[in-house]
mmCIF file of C-alpha atoms and ligand atoms in Angstrom:
data_model
loop_
_atom_site.group_PDB
_atom_site.id
_atom_site.type_symbol
_atom_site.label_atom_id
_atom_site.label_comp_id
_atom_site.label_asym_id
_atom_site.label_seq_id
_atom_site.Cartn_x
_atom_site.Cartn_y
_atom_site.Cartn_z
ATOM 1 C CA UNK A 1 -0.103 0.078 -0.067
ATOM 2 C CA UNK A 2 1.229 3.481 -0.751
ATOM 3 C CA UNK A 3 2.111 5.874 1.781
ATOM 4 C CA UNK A 4 0.401 9.139 1.744
ATOM 5 C CA UNK A 5 1.506 12.259 3.384
ATOM 6 C CA UNK A 6 -0.504 15.632 4.415
ATOM 7 C CA UNK A 7 1.991 18.611 3.170
ATOM 8 C CA UNK A 8 0.796 22.048 4.122
ATOM 9 C CA UNK A 9 2.140 24.368 1.413
ATOM 10 C CA UNK A 10 2.594 27.942 1.919
ATOM 11 C CA UNK A 11 3.923 29.593 -1.434
ATOM 12 C CA UNK A 12 3.979 33.108 0.361
ATOM 13 C CA UNK A 13 4.853 36.261 -1.570
ATOM 14 C CA UNK A 14 7.382 37.282 -4.663
ATOM 15 C CA UNK A 15 9.062 34.237 -6.040
ATOM 16 C CA UNK A 16 7.648 32.186 -3.356
ATOM 17 C CA UNK A 17 4.692 30.975 -5.432
ATOM 18 C CA UNK A 18 6.944 30.010 -8.560
ATOM 19 C CA UNK A 19 9.648 28.047 -6.506
ATOM 20 C CA UNK A 20 6.944 25.979 -4.578
ATOM 21 C CA UNK A 21 5.145 24.977 -7.464
ATOM 22 C CA UNK A 22 8.499 23.726 -8.780
ATOM 23 C CA UNK A 23 9.576 21.819 -5.737
ATOM 24 C CA UNK A 24 5.983 19.958 -5.971
ATOM 25 C CA UNK A 25 6.780 19.242 -9.497
ATOM 26 C CA UNK A 26 9.805 17.520 -8.388
ATOM 27 C CA UNK A 27 8.180 16.004 -5.115
ATOM 28 C CA UNK A 28 5.382 14.539 -7.238
ATOM 29 C CA UNK A 29 7.530 12.839 -9.669
ATOM 30 C CA UNK A 30 9.607 11.382 -6.821
ATOM 31 C CA UNK A 31 6.515 10.141 -5.042
ATOM 32 C CA UNK A 32 5.550 8.158 -8.058
ATOM 33 C CA UNK A 33 9.003 6.774 -8.510
ATOM 34 C CA UNK A 34 9.274 5.906 -4.739
ATOM 35 C CA UNK A 35 5.767 4.691 -4.346
ATOM 36 C CA UNK A 36 4.148 7.395 -2.027
ATOM 37 C CA UNK A 37 1.712 10.042 -2.405
ATOM 38 C CA UNK A 38 1.299 13.805 -1.571
ATOM 39 C CA UNK A 39 -1.959 15.150 -0.333
ATOM 40 C CA UNK A 40 -1.327 19.019 -0.683
ATOM 41 C CA UNK A 41 -3.338 21.903 1.087
ATOM 42 C CA UNK A 42 -2.246 25.393 0.148
ATOM 43 C CA UNK A 43 -2.319 28.282 2.698
ATOM 44 C CA UNK A 44 -1.647 31.955 2.985
ATOM 45 C CA UNK A 45 0.573 33.580 5.051
ATOM 46 C CA UNK A 46 2.834 36.800 4.737
ATOM 47 C CA UNK A 47 2.221 39.694 2.599
ATOM 48 C CA UNK A 48 -0.631 38.121 0.330
ATOM 49 C CA UNK A 49 -2.448 37.002 3.819
ATOM 50 C CA UNK A 50 -2.193 40.859 4.978
ATOM 51 C CA UNK A 51 -3.731 41.928 1.652
ATOM 52 C CA UNK A 52 -6.416 38.907 2.227
ATOM 53 C CA UNK A 53 -7.438 38.985 5.724
ATOM 54 C CA UNK A 54 -5.373 41.717 7.370
ATOM 55 C CA UNK A 55 -2.852 39.926 9.350
ATOM 56 C CA UNK A 56 0.134 37.750 8.290
ATOM 57 C CA UNK A 57 -0.606 34.397 9.792
ATOM 58 C CA UNK A 58 -4.374 33.700 9.531
ATOM 59 C CA UNK A 59 -5.413 30.944 12.267
ATOM 60 C CA UNK A 60 -6.437 28.600 9.521
ATOM 61 C CA UNK A 61 -3.035 28.631 8.299
ATOM 62 C CA UNK A 62 -1.435 27.764 11.522
ATOM 63 C CA UNK A 63 -4.025 25.098 12.104
ATOM 64 C CA UNK A 64 -3.462 23.687 8.591
ATOM 65 C CA UNK A 65 0.228 23.615 9.235
ATOM 66 C CA UNK A 66 -0.554 21.896 12.656
ATOM 67 C CA UNK A 67 -2.611 19.178 11.077
ATOM 68 C CA UNK A 68 -0.064 18.367 8.448
ATOM 69 C CA UNK A 69 3.046 15.816 8.404
ATOM 70 C CA UNK A 70 5.226 18.491 7.159
ATOM 71 C CA UNK A 71 5.176 22.327 5.918
ATOM 72 C CA UNK A 72 6.926 23.618 2.950
ATOM 73 C CA UNK A 73 7.095 27.376 2.634
ATOM 74 C CA UNK A 74 8.296 29.527 -0.331
ATOM 75 C CA UNK A 75 9.252 33.037 1.153
ATOM 76 C CA UNK A 76 7.329 35.967 2.620
ATOM 77 C CA UNK A 77 7.522 39.686 2.298
ATOM 78 C CA UNK A 78 8.299 42.538 -0.023
ATOM 79 C CA UNK A 79 8.344 46.453 -0.277
ATOM 80 C CA UNK A 80 4.688 46.569 -0.703
ATOM 81 C CA UNK A 81 4.326 45.776 2.914
ATOM 82 C CA UNK A 82 7.253 47.763 4.383
ATOM 83 C CA UNK A 83 5.304 50.428 6.043
ATOM 84 C CA UNK A 84 2.926 48.332 7.865
ATOM 85 C CA UNK A 85 2.857 48.005 11.777
ATOM 86 C CA UNK A 86 5.616 46.065 12.881
ATOM 87 C CA UNK A 87 3.149 43.306 14.454
ATOM 88 C CA UNK A 88 1.633 43.144 11.234
ATOM 89 C CA UNK A 89 4.939 42.825 9.075
ATOM 90 C CA UNK A 90 4.960 39.662 6.807
ATOM 91 C CA UNK A 91 8.012 38.374 8.560
ATOM 92 C CA UNK A 92 5.575 37.691 11.796
ATOM 93 C CA UNK A 93 4.222 34.992 10.037
ATOM 94 C CA UNK A 94 7.394 33.203 9.963
ATOM 95 C CA UNK A 95 8.197 33.797 13.830
ATOM 96 C CA UNK A 96 4.470 33.103 14.606
ATOM 97 C CA UNK A 97 4.712 29.641 12.582
ATOM 98 C CA UNK A 98 8.267 28.838 14.419
ATOM 99 C CA UNK A 99 6.686 29.642 17.671
ATOM 100 C CA UNK A 100 3.296 28.138 17.047
ATOM 101 C CA UNK A 101 4.996 24.880 15.571
ATOM 102 C CA UNK A 102 7.493 24.639 18.621
ATOM 103 C CA UNK A 103 10.152 24.714 15.743
ATOM 104 C CA UNK A 104 13.163 25.301 18.148
ATOM 105 C CA UNK A 105 16.059 23.853 15.892
ATOM 106 C CA UNK A 106 16.901 25.481 12.539
ATOM 107 C CA UNK A 107 19.312 23.237 10.209
ATOM 108 C CA UNK A 108 20.975 25.321 7.509
ATOM 109 C CA UNK A 109 23.498 23.253 5.521
ATOM 110 C CA UNK A 110 25.901 25.594 3.315
ATOM 111 C CA UNK A 111 27.588 23.141 1.110
ATOM 112 C CA UNK A 112 29.634 24.434 -1.866
ATOM 113 C CA UNK A 113 29.175 22.446 -5.313
ATOM 114 C CA UNK A 114 32.617 22.087 -6.713
ATOM 115 C CA UNK A 115 31.298 23.357 -10.221
ATOM 116 C CA UNK A 116 29.933 26.586 -8.360
ATOM 117 C CA UNK A 117 33.115 27.388 -6.604
ATOM 118 C CA UNK A 118 33.845 30.120 -8.894
ATOM 119 C CA UNK A 119 30.661 31.737 -7.673
ATOM 120 C CA UNK A 120 32.036 31.907 -4.394
ATOM 121 C CA UNK A 121 33.876 35.309 -3.268
ATOM 122 C CA UNK A 122 36.495 33.362 -1.891
ATOM 123 C CA UNK A 123 39.795 32.249 -3.500
ATOM 124 C CA UNK A 124 39.938 29.063 -1.689
ATOM 125 C CA UNK A 125 38.151 26.245 -3.652
ATOM 126 C CA UNK A 126 38.373 23.682 -0.902
ATOM 127 C CA UNK A 127 35.197 21.667 -0.192
ATOM 128 C CA UNK A 128 32.939 23.537 2.044
ATOM 129 C CA UNK A 129 30.208 21.436 4.181
ATOM 130 C CA UNK A 130 29.036 23.079 7.022
ATOM 131 C CA UNK A 131 26.049 22.480 9.144
ATOM 132 C CA UNK A 132 24.590 25.450 11.158
ATOM 133 C CA UNK A 133 22.394 24.437 13.887
ATOM 134 C CA UNK A 134 20.400 27.561 14.924
ATOM 135 C CA UNK A 135 18.123 27.865 17.916
ATOM 136 C CA UNK A 136 15.039 29.306 16.544
ATOM 137 C CA UNK A 137 12.275 29.945 19.289
ATOM 138 C CA UNK A 138 14.303 31.373 22.068
ATOM 139 C CA UNK A 139 16.645 34.335 22.781
ATOM 140 C CA UNK A 140 16.455 37.900 21.604
ATOM 141 C CA UNK A 141 13.882 37.272 18.852
ATOM 142 C CA UNK A 142 11.244 35.944 21.741
ATOM 143 C CA UNK A 143 12.772 37.631 24.714
ATOM 144 C CA UNK A 144 11.136 40.707 26.815
ATOM 145 C CA UNK A 145 10.897 43.991 24.761
ATOM 146 C CA UNK A 146 9.438 46.980 25.551
ATOM 147 C CA UNK A 147 10.042 50.874 26.028
ATOM 148 C CA UNK A 148 9.816 53.189 29.119
ATOM 149 C CA UNK A 149 10.651 56.675 29.989
ATOM 150 C CA UNK A 150 13.536 57.907 32.239
ATOM 151 C CA UNK A 151 15.056 61.143 33.737
ATOM 152 C CA UNK A 152 18.366 59.774 33.672
ATOM 153 C CA UNK A 153 21.120 62.154 32.490
ATOM 154 C CA UNK A 154 24.185 60.263 30.867
ATOM 155 C CA UNK A 155 27.825 61.232 31.910
ATOM 156 C CA UNK A 156 28.022 63.872 29.048
ATOM 157 C CA UNK A 157 25.217 65.694 30.394
ATOM 158 C CA UNK A 158 22.529 64.666 27.595
ATOM 159 C CA UNK A 159 19.299 63.285 28.697
ATOM 160 C CA UNK A 160 18.592 59.466 28.126
ATOM 161 C CA UNK A 161 15.167 60.071 26.877
ATOM 162 C CA UNK A 162 12.727 57.154 25.968
ATOM 163 C CA UNK A 163 14.498 53.654 26.538
ATOM 164 C CA UNK A 164 13.756 50.791 24.267
ATOM 165 C CA UNK A 165 14.852 47.125 24.755
ATOM 166 C CA UNK A 166 14.987 43.788 23.579
ATOM 167 C CA UNK A 167 16.032 40.901 25.792
ATOM 168 C CA UNK A 168 18.481 37.910 25.307
ATOM 169 C CA UNK A 169 17.316 35.108 27.739
ATOM 170 C CA UNK A 170 17.695 31.417 27.637
ATOM 171 C CA UNK A 171 16.500 28.447 29.846
ATOM 172 C CA UNK A 172 18.739 25.738 30.839
ATOM 173 C CA UNK A 173 16.254 23.247 29.261
ATOM 174 C CA UNK A 174 16.131 25.484 26.153
ATOM 175 C CA UNK A 175 19.956 25.403 25.582
ATOM 176 C CA UNK A 176 20.210 21.825 26.430
ATOM 177 C CA UNK A 177 17.756 20.491 23.633
ATOM 178 C CA UNK A 178 19.291 22.528 20.704
ATOM 179 C CA UNK A 179 22.840 21.245 22.193
ATOM 180 C CA UNK A 180 22.103 17.914 22.193
ATOM 181 C CA UNK A 181 20.564 17.857 18.841
ATOM 182 C CA UNK A 182 23.570 19.601 17.315
ATOM 183 C CA UNK A 183 25.790 16.667 19.051
ATOM 184 C CA UNK A 184 23.658 14.135 17.590
ATOM 185 C CA UNK A 185 23.931 15.928 13.905
ATOM 186 C CA UNK A 186 27.649 16.523 14.674
ATOM 187 C CA UNK A 187 28.039 12.762 15.513
ATOM 188 C CA UNK A 188 26.545 11.758 12.024
ATOM 189 C CA UNK A 189 28.836 13.927 10.201
ATOM 190 C CA UNK A 190 32.347 14.646 10.987
ATOM 191 C CA UNK A 191 32.163 14.562 14.644
ATOM 192 C CA UNK A 192 33.211 18.118 15.501
ATOM 193 C CA UNK A 193 31.037 20.859 16.799
ATOM 194 C CA UNK A 194 31.651 24.421 17.128
ATOM 195 C CA UNK A 195 29.600 26.458 19.437
ATOM 196 C CA UNK A 196 29.448 30.109 18.497
ATOM 197 C CA UNK A 197 28.653 32.696 21.265
ATOM 198 C CA UNK A 198 30.071 35.749 23.186
ATOM 199 C CA UNK A 199 30.940 34.291 26.286
ATOM 200 C CA UNK A 200 33.710 37.125 26.929
ATOM 201 C CA UNK A 201 30.556 39.635 27.552
ATOM 202 C CA UNK A 202 27.084 37.945 27.829
ATOM 203 C CA UNK A 203 26.055 35.736 30.649
ATOM 204 C CA UNK A 204 23.781 33.869 28.395
ATOM 205 C CA UNK A 205 26.686 32.660 26.583
ATOM 206 C CA UNK A 206 28.686 31.698 29.224
ATOM 207 C CA UNK A 207 25.611 29.209 30.132
ATOM 208 C CA UNK A 208 25.582 27.984 26.763
ATOM 209 C CA UNK A 209 29.406 26.945 27.052
ATOM 210 C CA UNK A 210 28.572 25.358 30.428
ATOM 211 C CA UNK A 211 25.780 23.175 29.088
ATOM 212 C CA UNK A 212 27.648 22.272 25.739
ATOM 213 C CA UNK A 213 30.506 21.224 28.113
ATOM 214 C CA UNK A 214 28.151 18.962 30.074
ATOM 215 C CA UNK A 215 26.494 17.581 27.400
ATOM 216 C CA UNK A 216 29.691 16.640 25.515
ATOM 217 C CA UNK A 217 30.605 14.020 28.250
ATOM 218 C CA UNK A 218 27.845 12.217 26.713
ATOM 219 C CA UNK A 219 28.987 12.462 23.215
ATOM 220 C CA UNK A 220 32.571 11.937 23.884
ATOM 221 C CA UNK A 221 33.266 10.944 20.338
ATOM 222 C CA UNK A 222 32.463 14.348 19.206
ATOM 223 C CA UNK A 223 35.117 17.422 19.515
ATOM 224 C CA UNK A 224 33.485 20.528 20.983
ATOM 225 C CA UNK A 225 35.225 23.607 20.601
ATOM 226 C CA UNK A 226 34.055 27.672 21.091
ATOM 227 C CA UNK A 227 34.305 30.860 18.966
ATOM 228 C CA UNK A 228 33.373 34.272 19.911
ATOM 229 C CA UNK A 229 30.817 35.365 17.162
ATOM 230 C CA UNK A 230 32.944 38.049 16.204
ATOM 231 C CA UNK A 231 35.898 35.742 15.590
ATOM 232 C CA UNK A 232 33.605 33.086 13.972
ATOM 233 C CA UNK A 233 32.697 35.693 11.131
ATOM 234 C CA UNK A 234 36.306 35.825 10.289
ATOM 235 C CA UNK A 235 37.353 32.368 10.684
ATOM 236 C CA UNK A 236 34.386 31.440 8.458
ATOM 237 C CA UNK A 237 35.658 33.350 5.567
ATOM 238 C CA UNK A 238 39.403 32.535 6.627
ATOM 239 C CA UNK A 239 39.194 28.777 6.885
ATOM 240 C CA UNK A 240 35.374 27.670 6.043
ATOM 241 C CA UNK A 241 36.536 24.163 4.962
ATOM 242 C CA UNK A 242 37.684 23.493 8.461
ATOM 243 C CA UNK A 243 34.126 23.842 10.049
ATOM 244 C CA UNK A 244 31.664 20.986 10.425
ATOM 245 C CA UNK A 245 28.754 21.531 12.621
ATOM 246 C CA UNK A 246 27.968 24.894 14.249
ATOM 247 C CA UNK A 247 25.396 25.392 16.951
ATOM 248 C CA UNK A 248 24.559 28.844 18.154
ATOM 249 C CA UNK A 249 21.845 31.161 19.156
ATOM 250 C CA UNK A 250 18.964 32.487 17.557
ATOM 251 C CA UNK A 251 20.552 35.943 16.598
ATOM 252 C CA UNK A 252 23.988 34.726 15.766
ATOM 253 C CA UNK A 253 22.543 31.856 13.907
ATOM 254 C CA UNK A 254 20.797 34.272 11.518
ATOM 255 C CA UNK A 255 23.722 36.356 11.224
ATOM 256 C CA UNK A 256 26.094 33.414 10.416
ATOM 257 C CA UNK A 257 23.761 31.375 7.889
ATOM 258 C CA UNK A 258 23.646 34.331 5.753
ATOM 259 C CA UNK A 259 27.474 34.272 5.803
ATOM 260 C CA UNK A 260 27.642 31.009 5.128
ATOM 261 C CA UNK A 261 25.334 30.942 2.283
ATOM 262 C CA UNK A 262 27.506 34.045 0.771
ATOM 263 C CA UNK A 263 30.693 31.794 0.757
ATOM 264 C CA UNK A 264 29.077 28.893 -0.862
ATOM 265 C CA UNK A 265 28.540 30.916 -3.811
ATOM 266 C CA UNK A 266 24.843 31.505 -4.234
ATOM 267 C CA UNK A 267 22.006 31.852 -1.472
ATOM 268 C CA UNK A 268 19.678 30.590 -4.317
ATOM 269 C CA UNK A 269 21.120 26.990 -3.553
ATOM 270 C CA UNK A 270 20.523 26.872 0.294
ATOM 271 C CA UNK A 271 17.595 24.669 1.903
ATOM 272 C CA UNK A 272 16.732 24.780 5.488
ATOM 273 C CA UNK A 273 14.771 22.694 8.079
ATOM 274 C CA UNK A 274 13.006 24.011 11.255
ATOM 275 C CA UNK A 275 12.103 21.104 13.513
ATOM 276 C CA UNK A 276 10.363 20.760 16.628
ATOM 277 C CA UNK A 277 9.596 17.731 18.916
ATOM 278 C CA UNK A 278 9.883 14.364 17.196
ATOM 279 C CA UNK A 279 6.682 13.364 15.608
ATOM 280 C CA UNK A 280 5.279 16.818 15.216
ATOM 281 C CA UNK A 281 5.410 18.679 11.754
ATOM 282 C CA UNK A 282 8.830 20.524 10.427
ATOM 283 C CA UNK A 283 8.819 23.296 8.258
ATOM 284 C CA UNK A 284 10.900 23.477 5.197
ATOM 285 C CA UNK A 285 11.814 26.331 3.119
ATOM 286 C CA UNK A 286 14.647 28.032 1.237
ATOM 287 C CA UNK A 287 17.178 30.458 2.987
ATOM 288 C CA UNK A 288 16.838 33.004 0.310
ATOM 289 C CA UNK A 289 13.834 35.843 0.689
ATOM 290 C CA UNK A 290 11.012 36.733 -1.896
ATOM 291 C CA UNK A 291 13.137 38.499 -4.374
ATOM 292 C CA UNK A 292 10.041 40.584 -5.345
ATOM 293 C CA UNK A 293 12.303 42.134 -8.100
ATOM 294 C CA UNK A 294 12.358 38.873 -10.088
ATOM 295 C CA UNK A 295 9.063 37.828 -9.385
ATOM 296 C CA UNK A 296 7.569 36.372 -12.265
ATOM 297 C CA UNK A 297 10.555 36.910 -14.555
ATOM 298 C CA UNK A 298 11.541 33.408 -14.885
ATOM 299 C CA UNK A 299 14.714 34.349 -13.391
ATOM 300 C CA UNK A 300 14.277 32.545 -9.836
ATOM 301 C CA UNK A 301 16.430 29.795 -8.857
ATOM 302 C CA UNK A 302 14.346 26.571 -7.956
ATOM 303 C CA UNK A 303 17.100 24.600 -6.391
ATOM 304 C CA UNK A 304 17.053 25.859 -2.667
ATOM 305 C CA UNK A 305 13.394 25.125 -2.379
ATOM 306 C CA UNK A 306 13.720 21.520 -4.349
ATOM 307 C CA UNK A 307 16.501 20.888 -1.872
ATOM 308 C CA UNK A 308 14.312 21.929 0.925
ATOM 309 C CA UNK A 309 11.823 19.450 -0.303
ATOM 310 C CA UNK A 310 14.372 16.844 -0.117
ATOM 311 C CA UNK A 311 14.925 17.515 3.490
ATOM 312 C CA UNK A 312 11.462 17.371 4.084
ATOM 313 C CA UNK A 313 11.395 13.857 2.758
ATOM 314 C CA UNK A 314 14.329 12.748 4.847
ATOM 315 C CA UNK A 315 13.716 14.368 8.168
ATOM 316 C CA UNK A 316 9.874 14.473 8.447
ATOM 317 C CA UNK A 317 8.369 11.464 6.057
ATOM 318 C CA UNK A 318 11.307 9.220 6.479
ATOM 319 C CA UNK A 319 11.591 8.673 2.367
ATOM 320 C CA UNK A 320 15.136 8.837 2.493
ATOM 321 C CA UNK A 321 15.991 7.274 -0.683
ATOM 322 C CA UNK A 322 13.560 9.724 -2.565
ATOM 323 C CA UNK A 323 15.462 12.516 -0.867
ATOM 324 C CA UNK A 324 18.859 11.198 -1.688
ATOM 325 C CA UNK A 325 17.689 10.746 -5.142
ATOM 326 C CA UNK A 326 16.538 14.662 -5.419
ATOM 327 C CA UNK A 327 19.662 15.563 -3.819
ATOM 328 C CA UNK A 328 21.900 13.577 -6.489
ATOM 329 C CA UNK A 329 19.526 14.955 -9.272
ATOM 330 C CA UNK A 330 20.462 18.352 -8.376
ATOM 331 C CA UNK A 331 24.104 17.920 -8.174
ATOM 332 C CA UNK A 332 24.117 16.109 -11.389
ATOM 333 C CA UNK A 333 21.973 19.008 -12.907
ATOM 334 C CA UNK A 334 24.688 21.315 -11.727
ATOM 335 C CA UNK A 335 27.397 19.179 -13.101
ATOM 336 C CA UNK A 336 25.862 18.969 -16.449
ATOM 337 C CA UNK A 337 26.112 22.579 -16.661
ATOM 338 C CA UNK A 338 22.651 23.996 -16.449
ATOM 339 C CA UNK A 339 22.711 27.639 -14.573
ATOM 340 C CA UNK A 340 19.902 29.978 -13.612
ATOM 341 C CA UNK A 341 21.590 33.387 -13.633
ATOM 342 C CA UNK A 342 22.312 33.495 -10.062
ATOM 343 C CA UNK A 343 25.050 30.929 -10.489
ATOM 344 C CA UNK A 344 26.306 31.675 -13.842
ATOM 345 C CA UNK A 345 30.286 31.792 -13.680
ATOM 346 C CA UNK A 346 31.951 33.418 -16.879
ATOM 347 C CA UNK A 347 30.991 32.103 -20.164
ATOM 348 C CA UNK A 348 32.046 28.452 -20.197
ATOM 349 C CA UNK A 349 30.110 26.084 -21.779
ATOM 350 C CA UNK A 350 26.781 26.146 -19.469
ATOM 351 C CA UNK A 351 23.309 25.851 -20.012
ATOM 352 C CA UNK A 352 21.407 28.906 -19.031
ATOM 353 C CA UNK A 353 17.839 28.184 -18.107
ATOM 354 C CA UNK A 354 14.993 29.700 -16.480
ATOM 355 C CA UNK A 355 13.197 28.470 -13.573
ATOM 356 C CA UNK A 356 10.666 25.941 -14.879
ATOM 357 C CA UNK A 357 14.021 24.589 -17.448
ATOM 358 C CA UNK A 358 16.098 24.076 -14.392
ATOM 359 C CA UNK A 359 13.061 22.127 -12.659
ATOM 360 C CA UNK A 360 12.696 20.103 -15.639
ATOM 361 C CA UNK A 361 16.508 19.196 -16.055
ATOM 362 C CA UNK A 362 16.249 18.111 -12.329
ATOM 363 C CA UNK A 363 13.354 15.789 -13.126
ATOM 364 C CA UNK A 364 14.821 14.144 -16.169
ATOM 365 C CA UNK A 365 17.777 13.372 -13.958
ATOM 366 C CA UNK A 366 15.753 11.846 -11.010
ATOM 367 C CA UNK A 367 16.435 8.303 -10.898
HETATM 368 C C1 LIG B 401 15.879 34.058 8.480
HETATM 369 C C2 LIG B 401 14.986 35.401 8.300
HETATM 370 C C3 LIG B 401 14.343 35.693 9.338
HETATM 371 C C4 LIG B 401 14.945 35.571 10.527
HETATM 372 C C5 LIG B 401 13.285 37.036 9.342
HETATM 373 C C6 LIG B 401 13.098 37.098 8.030
HETATM 374 C C7 LIG B 401 12.466 37.400 10.535
HETATM 375 O O1 LIG B 401 16.289 36.364 8.134
HETATM 376 O O2 LIG B 401 14.844 33.014 8.301
HETATM 377 O O3 LIG B 401 17.125 33.996 8.508
HETATM 378 O O4 LIG B 401 15.578 36.678 11.000
HETATM 379 O O5 LIG B 401 14.908 34.521 11.582
HETATM 380 MG MG1 LIG B 402 18.189 35.404 8.362
#
């Protein structure tokens, strides 16, 4: 009997609808080949939901996501909604989905395809294969925030005025669960875990170090080392090939994953997974944004979303063979010279293609 999975698809804004369509096309072919089927339910979130319902994450979308086996998301946001109130911004949809689904663990692999090394701004062409494990539902993104008035006068004599604050706070349990997961992932890779923090200044960071050290006792086969975030941003450029698995807080992970995306060549290639408690739906999305400037032009690179769909098959649906087949089809497509404009390097004999042609090329290689 064929396995059936319920997938909540949230196309979003800009290029979101085009690229999720491409990923669904690939998924459906993989489903036929590997004997499972997908039941797709589409939901609105982000700017399109603001236009339709006046809020970025309608209850129906969160409920649909909760009731699914996994969520596939395109991208949200665009200049059209730049001036809406902060609590109504399209990005709120992402944050509320993460919180609402309890997606505390964000996996962002940064892999450099050898054929695309020329697209990297770095001179080194040594292989890069880094997994960033970012805490996703805590820290300063979700900490206490507010404003208050004060009469305080600063040392230079000027009044402080209205004070605005965001808070970085982490509970022991919150740190321990993401650190454990990072150790598990490092164990399945090259057994090298780097904790990135700011332990020379922040109390929360010192707590991350203490807990990581404790958890390391259970994962003695994994080498744990530490880097301050400022130094980490340098080392990632200086010696990217020496990193294996990185674990870090919500905000540092946000910053580092964009940097890792850039050094591997194109952010148009990078998938991500956001996971919560085992057995609950994970959410899969490309790391890039909604790119409203190229929406509808056929220029979008569908590979990050196609690779996100592969992560979904592997991590939420247990269809590892199909996941592997998609990843292999993508590498073969790249190796064969197919290029969307964002990953074009020089003028060597590449096959320039649009969003749809790239998708069809992947499908043709899917075994
Ligand atoms: C990301 C994005 C989001 C984040 C924004 C859009 C809220 O930058 O997923 O990295 O900061 O987490
Ligand atoms: Mg980001």
